[in-house]
PDB file of C-alpha atoms in Angstrom:
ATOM      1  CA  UNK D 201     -22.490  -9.781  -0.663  1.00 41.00           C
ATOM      2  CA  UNK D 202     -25.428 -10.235   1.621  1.00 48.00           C
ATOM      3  CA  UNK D 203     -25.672 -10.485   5.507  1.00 51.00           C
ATOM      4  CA  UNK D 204     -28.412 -11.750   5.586  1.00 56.00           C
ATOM      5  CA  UNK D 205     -29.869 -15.343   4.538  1.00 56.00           C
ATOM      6  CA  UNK D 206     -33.827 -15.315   3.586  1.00 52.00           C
ATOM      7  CA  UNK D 207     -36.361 -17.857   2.095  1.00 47.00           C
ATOM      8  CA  UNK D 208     -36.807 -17.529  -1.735  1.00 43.00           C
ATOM      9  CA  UNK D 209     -40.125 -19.082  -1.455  1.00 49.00           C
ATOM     10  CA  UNK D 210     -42.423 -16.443   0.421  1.00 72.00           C
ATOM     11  CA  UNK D 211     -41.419 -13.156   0.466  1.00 87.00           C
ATOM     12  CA  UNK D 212     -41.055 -11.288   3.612  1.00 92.00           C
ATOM     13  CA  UNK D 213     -43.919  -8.472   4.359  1.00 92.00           C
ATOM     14  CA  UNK D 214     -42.260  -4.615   4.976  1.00 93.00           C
ATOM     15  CA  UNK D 215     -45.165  -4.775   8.058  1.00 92.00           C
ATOM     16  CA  UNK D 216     -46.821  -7.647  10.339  1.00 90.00           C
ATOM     17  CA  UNK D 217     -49.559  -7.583  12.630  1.00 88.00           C
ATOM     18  CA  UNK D 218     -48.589  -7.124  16.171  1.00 86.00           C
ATOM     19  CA  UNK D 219     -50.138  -7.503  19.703  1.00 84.00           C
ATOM     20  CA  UNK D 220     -49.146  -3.947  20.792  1.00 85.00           C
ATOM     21  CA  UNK D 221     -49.607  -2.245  24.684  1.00 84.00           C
ATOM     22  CA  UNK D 222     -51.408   0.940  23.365  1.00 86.00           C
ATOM     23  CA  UNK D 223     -51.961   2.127  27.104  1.00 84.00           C
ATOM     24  CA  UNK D 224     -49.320   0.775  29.527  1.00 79.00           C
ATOM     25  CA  UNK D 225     -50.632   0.948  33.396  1.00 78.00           C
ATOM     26  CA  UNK D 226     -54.096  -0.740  32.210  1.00 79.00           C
ATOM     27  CA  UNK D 227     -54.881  -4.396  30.497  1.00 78.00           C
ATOM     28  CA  UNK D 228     -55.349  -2.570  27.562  1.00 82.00           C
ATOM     29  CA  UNK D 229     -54.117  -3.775  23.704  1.00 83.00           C
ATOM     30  CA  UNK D 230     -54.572  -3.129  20.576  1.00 88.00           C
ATOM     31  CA  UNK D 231     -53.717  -5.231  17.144  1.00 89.00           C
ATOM     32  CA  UNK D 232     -51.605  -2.777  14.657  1.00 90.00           C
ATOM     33  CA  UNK D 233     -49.894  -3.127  12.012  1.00 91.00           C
ATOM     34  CA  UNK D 234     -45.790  -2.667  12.755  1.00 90.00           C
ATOM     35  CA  UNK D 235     -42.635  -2.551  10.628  1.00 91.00           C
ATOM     36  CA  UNK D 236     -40.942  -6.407  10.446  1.00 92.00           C
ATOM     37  CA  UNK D 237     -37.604  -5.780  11.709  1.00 90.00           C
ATOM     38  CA  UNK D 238     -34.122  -6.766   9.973  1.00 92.00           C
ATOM     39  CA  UNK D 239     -32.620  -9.500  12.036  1.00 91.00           C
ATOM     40  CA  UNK D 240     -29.067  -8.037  12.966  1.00 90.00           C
ATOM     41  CA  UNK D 241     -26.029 -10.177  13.849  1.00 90.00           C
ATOM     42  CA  UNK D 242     -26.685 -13.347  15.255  1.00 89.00           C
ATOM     43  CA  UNK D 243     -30.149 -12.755  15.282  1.00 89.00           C
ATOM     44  CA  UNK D 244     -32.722 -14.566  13.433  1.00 91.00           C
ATOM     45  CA  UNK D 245     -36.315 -13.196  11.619  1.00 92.00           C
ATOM     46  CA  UNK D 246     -39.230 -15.824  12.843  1.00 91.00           C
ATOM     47  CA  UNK D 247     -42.291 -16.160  10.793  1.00 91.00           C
ATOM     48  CA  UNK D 248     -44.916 -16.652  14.218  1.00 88.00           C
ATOM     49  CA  UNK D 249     -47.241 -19.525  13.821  1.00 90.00           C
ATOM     50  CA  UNK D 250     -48.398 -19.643  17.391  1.00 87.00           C
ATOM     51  CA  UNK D 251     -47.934 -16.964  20.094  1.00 83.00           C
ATOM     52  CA  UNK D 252     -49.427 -15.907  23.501  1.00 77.00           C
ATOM     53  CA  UNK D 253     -49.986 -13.488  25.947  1.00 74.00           C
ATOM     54  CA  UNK D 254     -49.165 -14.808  29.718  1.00 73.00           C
ATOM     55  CA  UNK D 255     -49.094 -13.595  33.498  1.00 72.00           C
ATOM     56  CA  UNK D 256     -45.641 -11.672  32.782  1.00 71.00           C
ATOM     57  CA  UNK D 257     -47.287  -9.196  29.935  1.00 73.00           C
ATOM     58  CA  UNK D 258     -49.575  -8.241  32.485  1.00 71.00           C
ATOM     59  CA  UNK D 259     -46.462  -7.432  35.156  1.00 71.00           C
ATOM     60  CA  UNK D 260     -44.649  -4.952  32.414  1.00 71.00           C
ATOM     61  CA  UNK D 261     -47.973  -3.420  31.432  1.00 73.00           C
ATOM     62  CA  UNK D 262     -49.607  -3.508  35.240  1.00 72.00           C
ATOM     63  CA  UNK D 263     -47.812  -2.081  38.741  1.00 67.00           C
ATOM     64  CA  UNK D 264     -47.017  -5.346  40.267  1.00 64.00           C
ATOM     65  CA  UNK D 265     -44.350  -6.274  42.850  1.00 60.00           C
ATOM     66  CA  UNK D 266     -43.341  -9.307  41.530  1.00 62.00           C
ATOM     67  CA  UNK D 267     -42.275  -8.176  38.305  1.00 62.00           C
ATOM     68  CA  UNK D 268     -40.079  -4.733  40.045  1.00 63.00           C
ATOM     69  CA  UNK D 269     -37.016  -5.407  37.756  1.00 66.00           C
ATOM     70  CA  UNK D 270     -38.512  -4.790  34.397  1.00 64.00           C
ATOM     71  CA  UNK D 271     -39.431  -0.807  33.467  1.00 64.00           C
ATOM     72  CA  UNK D 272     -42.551   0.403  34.235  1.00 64.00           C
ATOM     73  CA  UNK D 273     -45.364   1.521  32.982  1.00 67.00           C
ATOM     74  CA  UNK D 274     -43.426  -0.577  29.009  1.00 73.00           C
ATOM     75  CA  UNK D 275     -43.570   2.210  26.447  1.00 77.00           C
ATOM     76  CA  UNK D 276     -47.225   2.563  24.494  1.00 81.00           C
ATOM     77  CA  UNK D 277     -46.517   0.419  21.359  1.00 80.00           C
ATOM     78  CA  UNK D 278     -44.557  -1.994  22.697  1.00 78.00           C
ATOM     79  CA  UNK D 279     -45.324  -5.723  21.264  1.00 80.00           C
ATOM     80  CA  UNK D 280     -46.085  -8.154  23.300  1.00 75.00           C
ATOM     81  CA  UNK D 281     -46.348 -11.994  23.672  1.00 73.00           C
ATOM     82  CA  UNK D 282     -42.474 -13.705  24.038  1.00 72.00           C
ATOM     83  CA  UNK D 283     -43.172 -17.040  24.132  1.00 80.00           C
ATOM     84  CA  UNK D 284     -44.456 -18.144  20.177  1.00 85.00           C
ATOM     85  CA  UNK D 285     -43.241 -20.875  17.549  1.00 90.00           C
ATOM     86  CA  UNK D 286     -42.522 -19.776  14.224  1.00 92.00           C
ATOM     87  CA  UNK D 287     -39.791 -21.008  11.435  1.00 93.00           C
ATOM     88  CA  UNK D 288     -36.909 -19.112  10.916  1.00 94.00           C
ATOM     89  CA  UNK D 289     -37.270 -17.170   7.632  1.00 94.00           C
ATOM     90  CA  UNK D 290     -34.231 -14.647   7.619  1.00 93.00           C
ATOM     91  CA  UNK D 291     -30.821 -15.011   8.905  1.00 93.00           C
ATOM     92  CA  UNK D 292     -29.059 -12.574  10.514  1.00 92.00           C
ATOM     93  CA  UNK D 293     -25.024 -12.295   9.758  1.00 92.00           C
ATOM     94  CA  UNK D 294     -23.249 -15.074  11.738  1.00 91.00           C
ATOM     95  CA  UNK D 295     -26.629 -16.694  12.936  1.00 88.00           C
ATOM     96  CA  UNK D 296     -26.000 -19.555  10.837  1.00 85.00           C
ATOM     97  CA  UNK D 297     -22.641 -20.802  13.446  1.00 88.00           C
ATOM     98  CA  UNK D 298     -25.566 -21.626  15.613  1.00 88.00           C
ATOM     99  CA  UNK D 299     -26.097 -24.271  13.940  1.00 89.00           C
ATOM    100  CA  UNK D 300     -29.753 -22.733  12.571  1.00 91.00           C
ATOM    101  CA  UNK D 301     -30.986 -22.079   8.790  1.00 92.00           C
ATOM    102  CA  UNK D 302     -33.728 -20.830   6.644  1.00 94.00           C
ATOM    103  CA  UNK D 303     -36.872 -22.917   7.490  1.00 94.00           C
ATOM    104  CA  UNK D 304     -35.687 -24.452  11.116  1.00 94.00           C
ATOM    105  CA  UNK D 305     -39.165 -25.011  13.544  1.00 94.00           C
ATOM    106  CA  UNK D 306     -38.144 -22.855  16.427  1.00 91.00           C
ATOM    107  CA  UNK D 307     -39.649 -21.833  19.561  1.00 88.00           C
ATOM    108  CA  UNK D 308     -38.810 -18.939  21.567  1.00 82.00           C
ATOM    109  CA  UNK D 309     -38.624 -18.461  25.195  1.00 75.00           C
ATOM    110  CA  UNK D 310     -38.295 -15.467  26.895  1.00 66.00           C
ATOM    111  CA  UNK D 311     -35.806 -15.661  30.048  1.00 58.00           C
ATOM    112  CA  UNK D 312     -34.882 -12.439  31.741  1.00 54.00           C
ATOM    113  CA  UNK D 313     -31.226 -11.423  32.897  1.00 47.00           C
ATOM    114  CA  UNK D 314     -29.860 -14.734  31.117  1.00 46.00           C
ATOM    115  CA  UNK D 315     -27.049 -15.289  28.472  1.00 45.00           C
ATOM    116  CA  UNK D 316     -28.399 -14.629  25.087  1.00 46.00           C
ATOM    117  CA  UNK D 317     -25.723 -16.977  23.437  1.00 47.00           C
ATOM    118  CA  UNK D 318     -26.701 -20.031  21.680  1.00 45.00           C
ATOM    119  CA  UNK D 319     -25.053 -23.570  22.449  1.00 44.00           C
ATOM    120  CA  UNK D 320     -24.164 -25.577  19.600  1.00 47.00           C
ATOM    121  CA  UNK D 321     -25.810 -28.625  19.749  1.00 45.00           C
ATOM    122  CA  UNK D 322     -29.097 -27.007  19.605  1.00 45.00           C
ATOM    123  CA  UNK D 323     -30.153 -26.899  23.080  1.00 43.00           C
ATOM    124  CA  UNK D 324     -30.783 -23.115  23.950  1.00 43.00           C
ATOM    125  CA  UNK D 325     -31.354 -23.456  27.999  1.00 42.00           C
ATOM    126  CA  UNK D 326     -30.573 -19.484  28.672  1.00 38.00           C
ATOM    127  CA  UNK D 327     -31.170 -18.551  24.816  1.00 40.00           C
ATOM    128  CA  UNK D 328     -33.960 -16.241  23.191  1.00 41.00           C
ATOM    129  CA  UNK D 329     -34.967 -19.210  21.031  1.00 40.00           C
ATOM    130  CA  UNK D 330     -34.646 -22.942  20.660  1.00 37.00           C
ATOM    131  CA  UNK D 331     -34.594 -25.917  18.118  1.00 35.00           C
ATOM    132  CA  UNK D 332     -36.821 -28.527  17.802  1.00 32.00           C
TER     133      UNK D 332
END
C-alpha cells in the first residue's frame, strides 16, 4: 500500500526548476534545475504557480541584524522564495487528516519559530501552508 496520494492526471517531474542562492553573503542567484522532493508525513508536494523573492531572502543570504536568528551566510544551493501558491499534487502519509487532498489551491506562508501543525477547519494561522 502507498503513503503517498498523487494526481493521476500530470505526472510528477524527478527535477523542477528552482530559485537557488549559488553564493550566500552576496544578492547573488542562480535558476537550476533540483530534485522534487517526496512529501514525508504530514507534508504535502505543491505544484508552484506563483512564487516570490522578498526582503527576508535577502536577510538569510545578506549579514543583516534584523534577521540574527536564522544561520548565516544559508548554504550555496539553498532554494529560495517561501511565500508561493501552487495546488497540492502529492500527499504525504497522514496529510489528508488535515482536511487537504490532491488538487486543493493552497498558499504557503512562511512563519519562523511557529507551530507547524495544521487546524482543522482549514485556517492555517501558524502553519507552513493554507487553504483557500
Amino acid at each position: 500500500m502507498s503513503t503517498t496520494t498523487e494526481a493521476a492526471a500530470s505526472p510528477i517531474p524527478a527535477t523542477h526548476k528552482a530559485c537557488v542562492y549559488d553564493q550566500p553573503g552576496t544578492c547573488s542567484i542562480a535558476i537550476r534545475d533540483v530534485p522534487t522532493p517526496e512529501p514525508g508525513a504530514n507534508e504535502v508536494l505543491v505544484k508552484l504557480t506563483h512564487s516570490g523573492i522578498c526582503h527576508s531572502d535577502h536577510g538569510i543570504n545578506l549579514p543583516r541584524p534584523q534577521w540574527r536568528t536564522l544561520p548565516f551566510p544559508t548554504q550555496p544551493g539553498q532554494v529560495g522564495g517561501h511565500e508561493g501558491l501552487g495546488h497540492i499534487v502529492k500527499l504525504g502519509a497522514g496529510s489528508e487528516k488535515a482536511g487537504v487532498k490532491v488538487g486543493d489551491r493552497v498558499g504557503i506562508k512562511w512563519v519562523s519559530s511557529a507551530v507547524s501543525q495544521a487546524i482543522p477547519g482549514g485556517r492555517f494561522p501558524f502553519a507552513s501552508f493554507a487553504t483557500f
